[in-house]
Coordinates of C-alpha atoms in Angstrom, one line a residue:
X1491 CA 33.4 -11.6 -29.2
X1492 CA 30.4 -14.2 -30.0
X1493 CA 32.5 -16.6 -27.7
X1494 CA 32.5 -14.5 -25.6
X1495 CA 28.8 -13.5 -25.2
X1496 CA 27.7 -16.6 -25.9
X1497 CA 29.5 -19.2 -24.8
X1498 CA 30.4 -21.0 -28.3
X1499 CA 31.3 -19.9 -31.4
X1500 CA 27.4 -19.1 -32.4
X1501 CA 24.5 -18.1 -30.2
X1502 CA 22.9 -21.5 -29.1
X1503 CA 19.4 -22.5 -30.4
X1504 CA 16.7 -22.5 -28.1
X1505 CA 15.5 -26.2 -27.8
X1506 CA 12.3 -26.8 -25.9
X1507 CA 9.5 -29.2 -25.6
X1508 CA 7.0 -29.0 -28.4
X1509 CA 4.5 -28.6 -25.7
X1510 CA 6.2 -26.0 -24.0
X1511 CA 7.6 -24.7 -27.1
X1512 CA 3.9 -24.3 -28.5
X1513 CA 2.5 -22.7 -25.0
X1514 CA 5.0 -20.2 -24.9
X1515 CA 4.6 -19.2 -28.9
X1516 CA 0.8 -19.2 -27.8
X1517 CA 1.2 -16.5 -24.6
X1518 CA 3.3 -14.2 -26.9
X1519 CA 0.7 -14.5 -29.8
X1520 CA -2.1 -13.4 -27.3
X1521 CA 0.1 -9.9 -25.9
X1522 CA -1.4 -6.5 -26.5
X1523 CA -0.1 -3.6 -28.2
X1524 CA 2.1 -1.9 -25.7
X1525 CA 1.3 -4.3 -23.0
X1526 CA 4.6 -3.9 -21.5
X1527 CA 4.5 -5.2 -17.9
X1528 CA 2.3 -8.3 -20.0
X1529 CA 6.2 -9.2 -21.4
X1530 CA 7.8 -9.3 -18.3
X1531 CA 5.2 -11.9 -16.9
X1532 CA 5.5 -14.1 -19.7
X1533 CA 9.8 -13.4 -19.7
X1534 CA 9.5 -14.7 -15.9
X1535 CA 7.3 -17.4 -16.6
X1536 CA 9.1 -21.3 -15.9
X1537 CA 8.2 -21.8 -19.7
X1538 CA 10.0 -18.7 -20.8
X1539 CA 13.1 -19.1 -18.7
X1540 CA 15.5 -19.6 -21.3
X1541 CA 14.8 -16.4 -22.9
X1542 CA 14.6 -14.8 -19.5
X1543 CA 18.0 -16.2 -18.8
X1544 CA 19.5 -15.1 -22.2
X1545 CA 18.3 -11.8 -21.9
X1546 CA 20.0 -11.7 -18.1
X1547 CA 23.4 -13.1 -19.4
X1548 CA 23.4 -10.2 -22.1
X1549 CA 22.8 -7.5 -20.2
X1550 CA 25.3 -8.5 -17.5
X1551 CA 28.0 -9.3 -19.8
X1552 CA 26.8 -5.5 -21.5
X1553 CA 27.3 -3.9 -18.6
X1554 CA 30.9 -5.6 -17.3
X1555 CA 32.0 -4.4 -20.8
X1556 CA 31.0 -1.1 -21.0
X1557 CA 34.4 0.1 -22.1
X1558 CA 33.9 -1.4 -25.2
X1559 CA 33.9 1.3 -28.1
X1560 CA 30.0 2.5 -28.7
X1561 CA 29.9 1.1 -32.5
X1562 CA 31.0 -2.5 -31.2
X1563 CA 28.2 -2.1 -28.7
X1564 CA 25.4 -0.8 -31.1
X1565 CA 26.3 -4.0 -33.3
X1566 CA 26.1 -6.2 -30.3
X1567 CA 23.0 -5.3 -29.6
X1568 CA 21.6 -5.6 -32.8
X1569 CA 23.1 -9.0 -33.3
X1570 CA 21.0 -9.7 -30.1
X1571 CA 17.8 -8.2 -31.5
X1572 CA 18.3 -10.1 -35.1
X1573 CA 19.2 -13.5 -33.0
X1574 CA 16.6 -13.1 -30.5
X1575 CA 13.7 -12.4 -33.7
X1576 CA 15.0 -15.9 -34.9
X1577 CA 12.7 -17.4 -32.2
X1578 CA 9.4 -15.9 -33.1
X1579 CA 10.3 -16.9 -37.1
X1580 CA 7.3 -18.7 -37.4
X1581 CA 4.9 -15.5 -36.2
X1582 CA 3.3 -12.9 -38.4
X1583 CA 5.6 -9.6 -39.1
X1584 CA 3.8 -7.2 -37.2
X1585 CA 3.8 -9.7 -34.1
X1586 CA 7.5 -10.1 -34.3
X1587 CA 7.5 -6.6 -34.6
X1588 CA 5.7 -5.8 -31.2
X1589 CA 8.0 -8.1 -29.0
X1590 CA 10.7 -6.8 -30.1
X1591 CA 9.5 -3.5 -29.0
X1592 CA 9.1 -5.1 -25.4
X1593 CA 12.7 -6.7 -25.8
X1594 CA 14.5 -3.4 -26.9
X1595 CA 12.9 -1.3 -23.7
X1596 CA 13.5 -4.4 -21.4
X1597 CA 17.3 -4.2 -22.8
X1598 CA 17.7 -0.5 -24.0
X1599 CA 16.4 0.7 -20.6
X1600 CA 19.3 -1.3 -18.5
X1601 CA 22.1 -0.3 -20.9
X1602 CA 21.0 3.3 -21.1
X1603 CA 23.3 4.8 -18.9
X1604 CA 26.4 2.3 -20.3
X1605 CA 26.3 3.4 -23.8
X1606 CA 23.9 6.9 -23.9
X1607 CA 26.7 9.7 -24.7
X1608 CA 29.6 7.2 -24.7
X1609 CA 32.9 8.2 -23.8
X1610 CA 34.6 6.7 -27.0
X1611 CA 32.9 8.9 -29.0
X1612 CA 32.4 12.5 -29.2
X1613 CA 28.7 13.1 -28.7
X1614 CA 28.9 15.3 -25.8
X1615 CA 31.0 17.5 -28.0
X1616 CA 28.5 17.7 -30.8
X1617 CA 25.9 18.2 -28.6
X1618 CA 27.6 21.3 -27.1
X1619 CA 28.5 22.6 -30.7
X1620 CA 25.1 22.2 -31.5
X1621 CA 22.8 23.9 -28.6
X1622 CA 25.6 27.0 -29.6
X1623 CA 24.6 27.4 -32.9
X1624 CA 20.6 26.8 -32.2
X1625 CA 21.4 29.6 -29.5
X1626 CA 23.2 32.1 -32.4
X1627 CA 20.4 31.8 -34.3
X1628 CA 17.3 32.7 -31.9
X1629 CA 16.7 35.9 -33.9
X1630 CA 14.7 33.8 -37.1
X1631 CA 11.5 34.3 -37.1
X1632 CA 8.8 32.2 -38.7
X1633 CA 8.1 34.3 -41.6
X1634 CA 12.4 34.0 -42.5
X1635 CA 11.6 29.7 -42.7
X1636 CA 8.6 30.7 -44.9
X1637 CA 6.2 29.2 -41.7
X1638 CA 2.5 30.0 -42.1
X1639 CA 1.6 31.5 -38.8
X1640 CA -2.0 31.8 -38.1
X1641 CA -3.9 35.0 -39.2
X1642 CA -5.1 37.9 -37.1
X1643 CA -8.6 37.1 -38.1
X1644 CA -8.2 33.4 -36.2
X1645 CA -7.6 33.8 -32.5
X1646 CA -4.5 32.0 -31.3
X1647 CA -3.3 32.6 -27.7
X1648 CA 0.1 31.9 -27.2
X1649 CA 2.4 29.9 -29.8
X1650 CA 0.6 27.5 -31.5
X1651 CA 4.1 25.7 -31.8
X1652 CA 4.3 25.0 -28.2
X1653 CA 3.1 21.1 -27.9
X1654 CA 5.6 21.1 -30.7
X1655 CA 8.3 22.1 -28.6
X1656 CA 7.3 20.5 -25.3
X1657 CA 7.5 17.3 -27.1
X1658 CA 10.7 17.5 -28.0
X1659 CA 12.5 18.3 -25.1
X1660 CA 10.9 15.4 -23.3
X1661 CA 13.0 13.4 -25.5
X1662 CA 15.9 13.6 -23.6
X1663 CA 14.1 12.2 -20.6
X1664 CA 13.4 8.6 -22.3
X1665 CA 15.8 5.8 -21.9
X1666 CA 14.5 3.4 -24.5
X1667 CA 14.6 4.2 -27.9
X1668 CA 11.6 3.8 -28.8
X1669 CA 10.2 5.9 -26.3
X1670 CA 12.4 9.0 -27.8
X1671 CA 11.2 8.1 -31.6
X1672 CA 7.5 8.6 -29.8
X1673 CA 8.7 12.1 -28.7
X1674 CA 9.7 12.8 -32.2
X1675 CA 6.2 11.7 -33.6
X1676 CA 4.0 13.7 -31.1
X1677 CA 6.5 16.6 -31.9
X1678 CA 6.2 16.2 -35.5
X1679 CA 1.7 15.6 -35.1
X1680 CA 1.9 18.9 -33.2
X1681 CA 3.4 20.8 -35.8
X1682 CA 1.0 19.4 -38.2
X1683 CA -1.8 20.4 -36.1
X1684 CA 0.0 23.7 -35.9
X1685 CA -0.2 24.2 -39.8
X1686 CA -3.3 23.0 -39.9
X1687 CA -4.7 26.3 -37.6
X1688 CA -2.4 28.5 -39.6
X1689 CA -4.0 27.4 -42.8
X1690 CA -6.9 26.3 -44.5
X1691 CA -4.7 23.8 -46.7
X1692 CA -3.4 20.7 -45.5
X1693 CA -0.1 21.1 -45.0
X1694 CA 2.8 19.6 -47.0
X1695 CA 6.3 18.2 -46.9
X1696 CA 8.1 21.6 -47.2
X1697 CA 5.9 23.5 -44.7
X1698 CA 6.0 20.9 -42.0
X1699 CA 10.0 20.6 -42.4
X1700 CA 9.7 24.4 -42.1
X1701 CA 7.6 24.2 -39.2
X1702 CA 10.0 21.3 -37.6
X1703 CA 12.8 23.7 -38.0
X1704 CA 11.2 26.7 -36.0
X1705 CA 10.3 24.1 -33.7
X1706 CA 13.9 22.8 -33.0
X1707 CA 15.5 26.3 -33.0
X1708 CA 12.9 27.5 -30.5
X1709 CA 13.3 24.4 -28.0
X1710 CA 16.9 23.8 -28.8
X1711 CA 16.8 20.4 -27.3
X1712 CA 19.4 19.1 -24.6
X1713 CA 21.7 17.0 -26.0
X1714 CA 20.0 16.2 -29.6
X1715 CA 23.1 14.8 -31.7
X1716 CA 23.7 12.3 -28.6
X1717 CA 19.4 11.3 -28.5
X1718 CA 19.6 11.1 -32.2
X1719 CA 22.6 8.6 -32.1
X1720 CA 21.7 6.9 -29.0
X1721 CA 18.0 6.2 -31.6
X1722 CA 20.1 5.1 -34.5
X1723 CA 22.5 2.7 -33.0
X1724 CA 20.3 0.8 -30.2
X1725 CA 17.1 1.2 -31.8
X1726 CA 15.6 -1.5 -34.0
X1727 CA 16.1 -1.2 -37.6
X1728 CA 12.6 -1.3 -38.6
X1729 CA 11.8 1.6 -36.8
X1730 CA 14.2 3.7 -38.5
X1731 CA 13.2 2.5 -42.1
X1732 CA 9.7 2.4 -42.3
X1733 CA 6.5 3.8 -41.0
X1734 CA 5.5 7.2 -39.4
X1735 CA 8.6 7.3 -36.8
X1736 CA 11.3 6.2 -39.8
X1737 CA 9.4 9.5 -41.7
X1738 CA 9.4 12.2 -38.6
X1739 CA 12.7 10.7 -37.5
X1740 CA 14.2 11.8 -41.3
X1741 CA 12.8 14.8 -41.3
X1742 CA 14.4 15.7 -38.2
X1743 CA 17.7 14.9 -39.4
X1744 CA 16.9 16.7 -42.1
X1745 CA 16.0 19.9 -39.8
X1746 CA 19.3 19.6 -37.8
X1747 CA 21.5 19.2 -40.8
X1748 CA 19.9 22.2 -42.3
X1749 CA 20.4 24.3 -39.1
X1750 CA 23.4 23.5 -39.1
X1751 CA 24.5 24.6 -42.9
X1752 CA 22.1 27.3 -42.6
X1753 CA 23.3 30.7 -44.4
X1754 CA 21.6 33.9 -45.6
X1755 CA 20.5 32.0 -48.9
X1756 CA 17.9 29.7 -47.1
X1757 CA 16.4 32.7 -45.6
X1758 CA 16.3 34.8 -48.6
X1759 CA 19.1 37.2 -46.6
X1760 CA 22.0 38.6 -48.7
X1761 CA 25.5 37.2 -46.7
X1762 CA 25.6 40.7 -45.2
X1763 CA 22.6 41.3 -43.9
X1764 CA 22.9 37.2 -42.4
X1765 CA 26.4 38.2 -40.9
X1766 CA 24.8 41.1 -39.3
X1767 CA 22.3 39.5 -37.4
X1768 CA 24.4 37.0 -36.0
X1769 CA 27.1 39.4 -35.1
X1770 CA 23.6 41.2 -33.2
X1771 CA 24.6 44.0 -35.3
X1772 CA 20.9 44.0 -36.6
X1773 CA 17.3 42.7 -35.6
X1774 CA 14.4 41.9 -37.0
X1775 CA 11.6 44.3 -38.7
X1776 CA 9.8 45.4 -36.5
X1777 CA 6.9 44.2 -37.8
X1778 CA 6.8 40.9 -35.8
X1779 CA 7.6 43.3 -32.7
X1780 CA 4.6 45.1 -33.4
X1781 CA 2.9 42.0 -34.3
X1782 CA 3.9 40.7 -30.7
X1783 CA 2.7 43.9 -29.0
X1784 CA -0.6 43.6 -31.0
X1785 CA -1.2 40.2 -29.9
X1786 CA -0.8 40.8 -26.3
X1787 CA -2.5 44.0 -26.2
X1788 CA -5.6 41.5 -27.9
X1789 CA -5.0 39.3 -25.3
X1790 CA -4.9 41.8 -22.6
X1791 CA -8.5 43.3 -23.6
X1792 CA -10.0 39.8 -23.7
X1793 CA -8.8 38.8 -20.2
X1794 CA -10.4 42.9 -18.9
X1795 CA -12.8 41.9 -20.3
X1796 CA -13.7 38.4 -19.0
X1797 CA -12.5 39.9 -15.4
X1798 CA -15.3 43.0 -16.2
X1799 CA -17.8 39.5 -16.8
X1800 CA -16.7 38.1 -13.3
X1801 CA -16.8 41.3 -11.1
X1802 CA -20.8 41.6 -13.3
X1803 CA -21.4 38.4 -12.7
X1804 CA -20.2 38.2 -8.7
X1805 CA -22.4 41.9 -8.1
X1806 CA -25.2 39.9 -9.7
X1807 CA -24.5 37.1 -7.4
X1808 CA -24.3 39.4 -4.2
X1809 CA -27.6 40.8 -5.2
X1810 CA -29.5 38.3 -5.3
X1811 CA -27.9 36.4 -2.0
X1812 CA -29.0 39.5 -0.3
X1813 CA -32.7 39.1 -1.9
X1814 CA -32.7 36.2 -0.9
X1815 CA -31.6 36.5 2.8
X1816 CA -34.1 39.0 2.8
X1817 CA -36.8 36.9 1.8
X1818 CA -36.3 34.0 4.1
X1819 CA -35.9 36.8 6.9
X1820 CA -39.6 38.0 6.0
X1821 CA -40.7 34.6 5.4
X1822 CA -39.2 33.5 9.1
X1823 CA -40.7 36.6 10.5
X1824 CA -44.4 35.5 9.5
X1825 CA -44.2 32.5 10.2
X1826 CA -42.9 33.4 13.7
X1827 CA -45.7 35.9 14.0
X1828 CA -48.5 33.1 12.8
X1829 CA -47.0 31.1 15.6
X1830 CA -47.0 33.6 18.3
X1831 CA -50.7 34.0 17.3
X1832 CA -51.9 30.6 16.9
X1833 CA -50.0 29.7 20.9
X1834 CA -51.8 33.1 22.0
X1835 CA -55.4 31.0 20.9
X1836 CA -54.6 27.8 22.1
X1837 CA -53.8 29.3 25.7
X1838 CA -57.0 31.3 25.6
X1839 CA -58.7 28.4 24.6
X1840 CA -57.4 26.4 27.1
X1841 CA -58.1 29.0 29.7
X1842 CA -62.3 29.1 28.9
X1843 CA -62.4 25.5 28.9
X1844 CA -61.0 25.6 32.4
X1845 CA -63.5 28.3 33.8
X1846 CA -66.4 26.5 31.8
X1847 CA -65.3 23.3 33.9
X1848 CA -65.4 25.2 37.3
X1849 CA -68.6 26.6 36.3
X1850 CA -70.4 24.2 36.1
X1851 CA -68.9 22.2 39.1
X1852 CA -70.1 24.7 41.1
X1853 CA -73.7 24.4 39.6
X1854 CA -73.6 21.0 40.4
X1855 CA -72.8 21.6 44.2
X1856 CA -75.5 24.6 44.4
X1857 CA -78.0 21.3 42.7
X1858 CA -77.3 19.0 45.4
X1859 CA -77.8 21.4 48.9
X1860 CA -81.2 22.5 47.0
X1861 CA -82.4 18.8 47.2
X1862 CA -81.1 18.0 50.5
X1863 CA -83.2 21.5 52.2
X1864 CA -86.2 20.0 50.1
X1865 CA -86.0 16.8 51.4
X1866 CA -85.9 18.1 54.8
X1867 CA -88.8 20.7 55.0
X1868 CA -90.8 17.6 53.6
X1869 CA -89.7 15.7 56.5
X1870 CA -90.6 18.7 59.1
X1871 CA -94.6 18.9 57.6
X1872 CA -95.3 15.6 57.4
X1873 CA -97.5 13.5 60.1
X1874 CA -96.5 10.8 62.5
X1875 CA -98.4 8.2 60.0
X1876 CA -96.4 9.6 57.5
X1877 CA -93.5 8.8 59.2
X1878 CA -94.7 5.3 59.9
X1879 CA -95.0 4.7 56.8

């Protein structure tokens, strides 16, 4: 099988340049957390091409030999992820750590739909089985797992839960392992956030586990036994074992294995009174009914009364739009008025100033034909030496 993926009884070494070698180790030393599409520009870059070209060869050969049984597959790829570490030996842990991450969604991502629910095994089966059983058991109710709820003194709309379960069903949407452990851990800080409302204690191991249950018997998750698999055999090893994913990841193994073996016991039910509500033969108290009808009647009043708020706060509104169309109307009626009076002086203005000017053009004409009669009655006395001179 190593021939065969590799060429030679071993997986070849990597031999470079020092100087290439060292430039290479020096663009992977300077990615970012997360930095994704970063990885693929350093895989394609002409220094990196090796790698590039070992990681195409192994996904092609993946895929022509898909038929392969699942478990030869999951250690194929982890041979792959232990060989391919080998390279970066010489880099801190949590750097190895972080390309590896890139390399098992560059790889995990391709091979998804090869391997994801396999054919050689019988995950679609379990995964049928499984939503079944979540299904028989929809009648527990939070107070059965021992989950603190929030109190009626603290108002809660809606299931606090919720983020909880929204998480976990967008597990089954992720292709690369990692991506479905992140599910797991938003699921899992949601129902500590969730506990953290319903009491004024932090919340501990057997309450969250609690709380994780409700949570996966409320969302029943597509296909769960075939994620959960699909994590364990493609994902890296580290990420299993250690930190907060390895934790929430055990936990929710823990959850399913438990809802699975779940009997009257675990819910402080006789077998009886268990049998009967899963043969729908009985239901719960009705307290949480009332409990339920309580809450939305709460919820009900608040929202009448927010809507009374609006329909007070529009009338307000309406009043004073009409006060204040009223007022510009007044104001525009003046001011129209002011105008109407201040044209009505100007034209009479205008108008004097005009008759003043005729006036006293005519003056001046009357003025002139006095002088000229003057001049000649002084003409008419006067003597002949006077008009020699």
């Amino acid at each position: 099988m190593r021939r065969l993926f590799w060429g030679s009884p071993s997986p070849p070494k990597l031999q470079e340049s020092s100087e290439s070698h060292a430039n290479l180790l020096k663009a992977y030393q300077s990615l970012e957390a997360g930095d994704f599409t970063g990885f693929l520009k350093i895989l394609k870059s002409p220094s990196s091409q090796r790698l590039q070209s070992r990681c195409t060869a192994f996904l092609n050969t993946m895929e022509a030999y898909h038929d392969l049984p699942v478990q030869k597959q999951s250690d194929l790829v982890q041979d792959f992820y232990q060989s391919f570490a080998e390279y970066f030996n010489s880099f801190p842990e949590a750097q190895v750590t972080q390309i590896m991450e890139h390399v098992e969604k560059l790889i995990m991502t391709r091979l998804h739909k090869w391997v994801f629910c396999h054919d050689s095994c019988d995950d679609e089966q379990k995964d049928l089985a499984l939503q079944r059983r979540i299904r028989s058991l929809n009648w527990i109710t939070p107070q059965m797992l021992s989950v603190p709820f929030p109190d009626k003194k603290i108002e809660v709309t809606g299931d606090p839960f919720l983020p909880a379960i929204t998480a976990i069903i967008e597990m089954d949407a992720k292709r690369a392992p990692q991506d479905k452990l992140a599910c797991v851990s938003k699921c899992s800080q949601h129902v500590f956030e969730a506990l953290s409302t319903s009491n004024s204690e932090p919340a501990n191991a057997d309450d969250f586990l609690s709380g994780l249950v409700y949570v996966v018997l409320k969302a029943n998750p597509p296909r769960l036994h075939s994620n959960m698999q699909y994590v364990i055999r493609f994902g890296l090893p580290h990420s299993l074992m250690a930190g907060e994913s390895g934790y929430y990841f055990t936990n929710l193994s823990c959850a399913v294995a438990f809802i699975d073996k779940l009997d009257g016991p675990a819910l402080n039910l006789s077998q009886e009174e268990f049998e009967g509500y899963m043969l729908r033969q009985r239901a719960p108290s009705a307290g949480k009914r009332q409990r339920v009808v309580s809450d939305t009647q709460h919820l009900l009043e608040e929202l009448q009364g927010r809507q009374e708020k609006l329909d007070q706060g529009m009338d307000s509104l309406s009043v004073q739009l009409q006060s204040w169309v009223h007022a510009v109307n007044s104001q525009l009626d003046e001011a129209t008025a002011q105008f109407a009076l201040v044209q009505t002086e100007v034209t009479a203005k205008t108008e004097s100033s005009q008759v003043l000017s005729s006036s006293s053009h005519d003056a001046l004409l009357q003025g002139d034909d006095k002088d000229e009669s003057v001049l000649k009655l002084m003409d008419q006395h006067a003597g002949p030496q006077d008009t020699d001179c």
